[in-house]
Tab-separated table of C-alpha atoms in Angstrom:
chain	number	residue	atom	x	y	z
Y	10	UNK	CA	0.000	0.000	0.000
Y	11	UNK	CA	2.787	2.428	0.933
Y	12	UNK	CA	4.652	1.608	-2.286
Y	13	UNK	CA	1.537	2.376	-4.355
Y	14	UNK	CA	1.081	5.680	-2.497
Y	15	UNK	CA	4.695	6.707	-3.128
Y	16	UNK	CA	4.411	5.706	-6.781
Y	17	UNK	CA	1.316	7.915	-7.204
Y	18	UNK	CA	3.049	10.866	-5.536
Y	19	UNK	CA	6.115	10.482	-7.787
Y	20	UNK	CA	3.877	10.432	-10.870
Y	21	UNK	CA	2.071	13.537	-9.717
Y	22	UNK	CA	5.357	15.346	-8.996
Y	23	UNK	CA	6.540	14.516	-12.497
Y	24	UNK	CA	3.285	15.747	-14.028
Y	25	UNK	CA	3.319	19.022	-12.066
Y	26	UNK	CA	6.998	19.587	-12.919
Y	27	UNK	CA	6.207	19.181	-16.635
Y	28	UNK	CA	3.346	21.657	-16.278
Y	29	UNK	CA	5.656	24.127	-14.521
Y	30	UNK	CA	8.118	23.899	-17.413
Y	31	UNK	CA	5.334	24.662	-19.894
Y	32	UNK	CA	3.953	27.619	-17.943
Y	33	UNK	CA	7.465	29.007	-17.445
Y	34	UNK	CA	8.093	28.819	-21.187
Y	35	UNK	CA	4.743	30.534	-21.876
Y	36	UNK	CA	5.646	33.271	-19.389
Y	37	UNK	CA	8.928	33.945	-21.189
Y	38	UNK	CA	7.220	33.968	-24.604
Y	39	UNK	CA	4.581	36.428	-23.348
Y	40	UNK	CA	7.330	38.681	-21.935
Y	41	UNK	CA	9.092	38.731	-25.313
Y	42	UNK	CA	5.823	39.556	-27.107
Y	43	UNK	CA	5.111	42.323	-24.594
Y	44	UNK	CA	8.447	43.974	-25.308
Y	45	UNK	CA	7.749	43.949	-29.062
Y	46	UNK	CA	4.303	45.507	-28.619
Y	47	UNK	CA	5.712	48.148	-26.259
Y	48	UNK	CA	8.254	49.041	-28.942
Y	49	UNK	CA	5.421	49.383	-31.481
Y	50	UNK	CA	3.466	51.604	-29.064
Y	51	UNK	CA	6.471	53.854	-28.533
Y	52	UNK	CA	7.047	54.115	-32.279
Y	53	UNK	CA	3.426	55.075	-32.973
Y	54	UNK	CA	3.052	57.627	-30.175
Y	55	UNK	CA	5.044	60.471	-31.842
Y	56	UNK	CA	2.928	60.147	-34.998
Y	57	UNK	CA	-0.333	60.184	-33.028
Y	58	UNK	CA	0.816	63.047	-30.806
Y	59	UNK	CA	1.899	65.206	-33.748
Y	60	UNK	CA	-1.297	64.500	-35.659
Y	61	UNK	CA	-3.367	65.379	-32.589
Y	62	UNK	CA	-1.460	68.642	-32.110
Y	63	UNK	CA	-1.803	69.560	-35.763
Y	64	UNK	CA	-5.529	68.742	-35.936
Y	65	UNK	CA	-6.179	70.662	-32.725
Y	66	UNK	CA	-4.666	73.789	-34.273
Y	67	UNK	CA	-6.382	73.140	-37.592
Y	68	UNK	CA	-9.784	72.776	-35.965
Y	69	UNK	CA	-9.292	76.095	-34.168
Y	70	UNK	CA	-8.295	77.802	-37.407
Y	71	UNK	CA	-11.259	76.327	-39.292
Y	72	UNK	CA	-14.077	76.447	-36.748
Y	73	UNK	CA	-16.560	77.373	-39.467
Y	74	UNK	CA	-15.934	74.029	-41.210
Y	75	UNK	CA	-18.574	71.380	-40.541
Y	76	UNK	CA	-17.450	67.770	-40.484
Y	77	UNK	CA	-19.370	64.695	-39.238
Y	78	UNK	CA	-16.518	63.639	-36.934
Y	79	UNK	CA	-16.578	67.038	-35.207
Y	80	UNK	CA	-20.352	67.470	-34.979
Y	81	UNK	CA	-22.155	66.790	-31.697
Y	82	UNK	CA	-25.489	65.131	-32.480
Y	83	UNK	CA	-28.420	64.054	-30.309
Y	84	UNK	CA	-27.530	60.587	-29.056
Y	85	UNK	CA	-29.968	58.038	-30.446
Y	86	UNK	CA	-27.549	55.160	-30.951
Y	87	UNK	CA	-24.053	54.371	-29.617
Y	88	UNK	CA	-21.197	52.393	-31.128
Y	89	UNK	CA	-18.914	50.257	-28.969
Y	90	UNK	CA	-15.539	48.844	-29.979
Y	91	UNK	CA	-14.816	45.955	-27.586
Y	92	UNK	CA	-11.254	44.611	-27.665
Y	93	UNK	CA	-10.531	41.157	-26.203
Y	94	UNK	CA	-8.058	38.358	-26.917
Y	95	UNK	CA	-8.412	35.439	-29.316
Y	96	UNK	CA	-7.594	32.923	-26.577
Y	97	UNK	CA	-7.510	32.534	-22.827
Y	98	UNK	CA	-4.774	31.664	-20.315
Y	99	UNK	CA	-4.506	35.375	-19.492
Y	100	UNK	CA	-6.059	35.537	-16.032
Y	101	UNK	CA	-9.021	37.942	-15.756
Y	102	UNK	CA	-8.059	39.846	-18.931
Y	103	UNK	CA	-11.048	38.858	-21.075
Y	104	UNK	CA	-13.542	38.683	-18.214
Y	105	UNK	CA	-12.782	42.266	-17.175
Y	106	UNK	CA	-13.500	43.642	-20.637
Y	107	UNK	CA	-16.651	41.578	-21.166
Y	108	UNK	CA	-17.967	42.562	-17.729
Y	109	UNK	CA	-17.384	46.262	-18.446
Y	110	UNK	CA	-19.067	45.898	-21.853
Y	111	UNK	CA	-22.133	44.137	-20.445
Y	112	UNK	CA	-22.513	46.847	-17.815
Y	113	UNK	CA	-22.547	49.450	-20.591
Y	114	UNK	CA	-24.980	47.455	-22.734
Y	115	UNK	CA	-27.269	47.004	-19.734
Y	116	UNK	CA	-27.812	50.768	-19.594
Y	117	UNK	CA	-29.436	50.778	-23.044
Y	118	UNK	CA	-32.097	49.055	-25.078
Y	119	UNK	CA	-30.871	46.232	-27.274
Y	120	UNK	CA	-31.386	48.086	-30.556
Y	121	UNK	CA	-29.815	51.335	-29.398
Y	122	UNK	CA	-26.172	50.329	-29.829
Y	123	UNK	CA	-23.835	48.741	-32.361
Y	124	UNK	CA	-21.027	46.382	-31.326
Y	125	UNK	CA	-17.668	46.103	-33.075
Y	126	UNK	CA	-15.318	43.442	-31.726
Y	127	UNK	CA	-11.641	42.621	-31.852
Y	128	UNK	CA	-10.804	39.107	-30.637
Y	129	UNK	CA	-12.657	35.795	-30.533
Y	130	UNK	CA	-13.401	35.795	-26.809
Y	131	UNK	CA	-15.573	38.869	-26.865
Y	132	UNK	CA	-17.180	37.975	-30.192
Y	133	UNK	CA	-18.108	34.457	-29.054
Y	134	UNK	CA	-19.483	35.740	-25.751
Y	135	UNK	CA	-21.758	38.281	-27.423
Y	136	UNK	CA	-22.878	35.849	-30.113
Y	137	UNK	CA	-23.919	33.276	-27.504
Y	138	UNK	CA	-26.144	35.923	-25.932
Y	139	UNK	CA	-27.707	36.941	-29.215
Y	140	UNK	CA	-26.159	40.414	-29.315
Y	141	UNK	CA	-25.731	41.787	-32.849
Y	142	UNK	CA	-22.158	42.386	-34.016
Y	143	UNK	CA	-21.737	44.968	-36.751
Y	144	UNK	CA	-18.154	43.994	-37.681
Y	145	UNK	CA	-15.295	41.971	-36.218
Y	146	UNK	CA	-11.587	41.266	-36.458
Y	147	UNK	CA	-10.066	38.021	-35.196
Y	148	UNK	CA	-6.682	36.301	-35.366
Y	149	UNK	CA	-4.650	39.481	-35.113
Y	150	UNK	CA	-0.871	39.030	-35.034
Y	151	UNK	CA	0.863	39.261	-31.665
Y	152	UNK	CA	2.202	42.664	-32.721
Y	153	UNK	CA	-0.664	44.207	-34.718
Y	154	UNK	CA	0.099	46.406	-37.689
Y	155	UNK	CA	-1.976	49.330	-38.860
Y	156	UNK	CA	-3.072	47.369	-41.933
Y	157	UNK	CA	-4.368	44.496	-39.773
Y	158	UNK	CA	-7.035	46.765	-38.223
Y	159	UNK	CA	-7.419	49.341	-40.994
Y	160	UNK	CA	-10.489	47.756	-42.578
Y	161	UNK	CA	-12.359	47.644	-39.258
Y	162	UNK	CA	-11.296	51.204	-38.414
Y	163	UNK	CA	-12.497	52.464	-41.798
Y	164	UNK	CA	-15.843	50.673	-41.313
Y	165	UNK	CA	-16.339	52.260	-37.891
Y	166	UNK	CA	-15.471	55.768	-39.071
Y	167	UNK	CA	-17.652	55.432	-42.179
Y	168	UNK	CA	-20.583	54.172	-40.079
Y	169	UNK	CA	-20.256	57.184	-37.803
Y	170	UNK	CA	-20.152	59.559	-40.742
Y	171	UNK	CA	-23.325	57.898	-42.109
Y	172	UNK	CA	-24.912	58.592	-38.703
Y	173	UNK	CA	-25.495	54.902	-37.968
Y	174	UNK	CA	-24.540	55.833	-34.397
Y	175	UNK	CA	-23.920	59.164	-32.704
Y	176	UNK	CA	-21.119	58.382	-30.225
Y	177	UNK	CA	-18.279	55.868	-30.222
Y	178	UNK	CA	-16.748	54.273	-27.137
Y	179	UNK	CA	-13.720	51.991	-26.778
Y	180	UNK	CA	-13.915	49.223	-24.163
Y	181	UNK	CA	-10.608	47.478	-23.516
Y	182	UNK	CA	-7.889	46.839	-20.940
Y	183	UNK	CA	-5.616	49.848	-20.684
Y	184	UNK	CA	-1.947	49.026	-20.163
Y	185	UNK	CA	-0.713	50.752	-16.987
Y	186	UNK	CA	2.397	48.656	-16.406
Y	187	UNK	CA	3.432	45.011	-16.589
Y	188	UNK	CA	1.564	44.243	-13.366
Y	189	UNK	CA	-1.568	46.388	-13.803
Y	190	UNK	CA	-4.097	46.352	-16.649
Y	191	UNK	CA	-7.259	48.377	-16.089
Y	192	UNK	CA	-10.555	48.034	-18.001
Y	193	UNK	CA	-11.654	51.391	-19.421
Y	194	UNK	CA	-14.691	52.741	-21.244
Y	195	UNK	CA	-13.416	55.683	-23.288
Y	196	UNK	CA	-15.427	58.069	-25.441
Y	197	UNK	CA	-13.685	58.673	-28.786
Y	198	UNK	CA	-16.205	60.184	-31.187
Y	199	UNK	CA	-17.229	62.905	-31.812
Y	200	UNK	CA	-13.940	64.799	-31.863
Y	201	UNK	CA	-15.614	68.018	-30.732
Y	202	UNK	CA	-13.082	68.634	-27.940
Y	203	UNK	CA	-10.073	68.251	-30.225
Y	204	UNK	CA	-8.922	71.872	-29.960
Y	205	UNK	CA	-9.769	72.520	-26.314
Y	206	UNK	CA	-6.423	71.483	-24.839
Y	207	UNK	CA	-4.155	73.462	-27.132
Y	208	UNK	CA	-1.399	75.092	-25.098
Y	209	UNK	CA	1.113	77.707	-26.110
Y	210	UNK	CA	0.893	79.936	-29.167
Y	211	UNK	CA	-1.604	78.980	-31.837
Y	212	UNK	CA	-0.329	78.157	-35.303
Y	213	UNK	CA	-1.968	79.645	-38.335
Y	214	UNK	CA	-2.163	77.411	-41.397
Y	215	UNK	CA	-2.555	78.083	-45.073
Y	216	UNK	CA	-4.940	75.522	-46.518
Y	217	UNK	CA	-4.500	74.000	-49.947
Y	218	UNK	CA	-6.886	73.428	-51.626
Y	219	UNK	CA	-9.223	74.475	-48.744
Y	220	UNK	CA	-10.086	73.775	-45.107
Y	221	UNK	CA	-12.870	71.318	-45.908
Y	222	UNK	CA	-10.671	69.127	-48.088
Y	223	UNK	CA	-7.793	69.056	-45.582
Y	224	UNK	CA	-9.975	68.161	-42.617
Y	225	UNK	CA	-11.924	65.623	-44.681
Y	226	UNK	CA	-8.650	63.834	-45.397
Y	227	UNK	CA	-7.053	64.091	-41.947
Y	228	UNK	CA	-9.900	63.581	-39.476
Y	229	UNK	CA	-10.858	60.051	-40.620
Y	230	UNK	CA	-7.180	59.038	-40.629
Y	231	UNK	CA	-6.821	60.369	-37.084
Y	232	UNK	CA	-9.886	58.428	-35.902
Y	233	UNK	CA	-8.524	55.271	-37.536
Y	234	UNK	CA	-5.187	55.828	-35.807
Y	235	UNK	CA	-7.012	56.019	-32.468
Y	236	UNK	CA	-8.473	52.573	-33.187
Y	237	UNK	CA	-5.016	51.204	-33.975
Y	238	UNK	CA	-3.522	52.765	-30.829
Y	239	UNK	CA	-6.260	51.205	-28.677
Y	240	UNK	CA	-5.632	47.774	-30.239
Y	241	UNK	CA	-1.895	48.098	-29.527
Y	242	UNK	CA	-2.601	49.125	-25.942
Y	243	UNK	CA	-4.970	46.178	-25.499
Y	244	UNK	CA	-2.414	43.772	-26.979
Y	245	UNK	CA	0.225	44.996	-24.543
Y	246	UNK	CA	-2.245	44.392	-21.714
Y	247	UNK	CA	-3.010	40.918	-23.049
Y	248	UNK	CA	0.636	39.868	-23.149
Y	249	UNK	CA	1.260	41.348	-19.690
Y	250	UNK	CA	-1.795	39.570	-18.269
Y	251	UNK	CA	-0.720	36.265	-19.812
Y	252	UNK	CA	2.827	36.726	-18.521
Y	253	UNK	CA	1.497	37.336	-15.004
Y	254	UNK	CA	-0.959	34.428	-15.190
Y	255	UNK	CA	1.709	32.003	-16.353
Y	256	UNK	CA	4.123	33.313	-13.716
Y	257	UNK	CA	1.532	32.698	-11.008
Y	258	UNK	CA	0.825	29.239	-12.426
Y	259	UNK	CA	4.541	28.410	-12.327
Y	260	UNK	CA	4.833	29.601	-8.725
Y	261	UNK	CA	1.797	27.547	-7.725
Y	262	UNK	CA	3.230	24.478	-9.446
Y	263	UNK	CA	6.559	24.842	-7.647
Y	264	UNK	CA	4.744	25.266	-4.338
Y	265	UNK	CA	2.710	22.133	-5.045
Y	266	UNK	CA	5.902	20.229	-5.908
Y	267	UNK	CA	7.347	21.195	-2.520
Y	268	UNK	CA	4.232	19.910	-0.733
Y	269	UNK	CA	4.210	16.682	-2.740
Y	270	UNK	CA	7.928	16.151	-2.079
Y	271	UNK	CA	7.290	16.582	1.641
Y	272	UNK	CA	4.449	14.060	1.445
Y	273	UNK	CA	6.720	11.658	-0.462
Y	274	UNK	CA	9.457	11.963	2.164
Y	275	UNK	CA	6.955	11.327	4.936
Y	276	UNK	CA	5.582	8.270	3.146
Y	277	UNK	CA	9.116	6.976	2.565
Y	278	UNK	CA	10.025	7.558	6.206
Y	279	UNK	CA	6.875	5.776	7.351
Y	280	UNK	CA	7.676	2.818	5.084
Y	281	UNK	CA	11.237	2.608	6.416
Y	282	UNK	CA	10.008	2.817	10.013
Y	283	UNK	CA	7.529	0.018	9.344
Y	284	UNK	CA	10.247	-2.149	7.810
Y	285	UNK	CA	12.567	-1.544	10.764
Y	286	UNK	CA	9.781	-2.413	13.194
Y	287	UNK	CA	9.085	-5.620	11.303
Y	288	UNK	CA	12.783	-6.594	11.331
Y	289	UNK	CA	13.104	-5.877	15.056
Y	290	UNK	CA	9.917	-7.809	15.765
Y	291	UNK	CA	11.176	-10.778	13.744
Y	292	UNK	CA	14.516	-10.714	15.535
Y	293	UNK	CA	12.772	-10.662	18.907
Y	294	UNK	CA	10.598	-13.584	17.878
Y	295	UNK	CA	13.656	-15.676	16.912
Y	296	UNK	CA	15.081	-15.231	20.392
């Protein structure tokens, strides 16, 4: 009986050790992916910042220009871009986003919002509950490129310009640092407040061919860039969450191995004590 017990414990130790090796490898892979996405975020930030500064000054210089992305309309319908992962093993990453999204949807009637999704987890969750999805993107690369989300971004911006919804919100996990990812619900459209935070001297621009044409070309591109930036931020959060989850899994596995090893040593000691007692008892009987 003792031999069978020790054999089972050894098998379990071996199984847990193999699992720990897998989770450790997944943690290292997620850390490498996180660094690549962080590099992509840092490379895209100067472009987004400069475009935001330029459009803020442009919108101040051309306040008479009317553009759908700048216009504040009565809110009849809302668009939501919900960004989740394509797979799990990332701790509460997907659950946080879905929970935040469902709280937002619960404030409105079912037909009063449009859902755009990035990632299979969110899409599958909403489909199982019969929620309509206007457009989706799945199977994004680990380091998304602008072209991988461009079609979805163009669809969202075009739908807003057609007045299919009157406000656009992003729902995703914001990357704070490698240990903290926070679900946010962020209003993106309309861009009515674009010029409110301009600091320092205002720049005056000469428009060619005219203000309407320049803003018509730049504002949709800026809105699409905001979509791309949010997807990058969410991807960084995903990799960080998976890195943390796999790190915790590895720590738990090592802790379990220690407990199992202690149990194995106790079982071995008990078996040896029993054998010694049997030998001593036999020797006493021979006397």
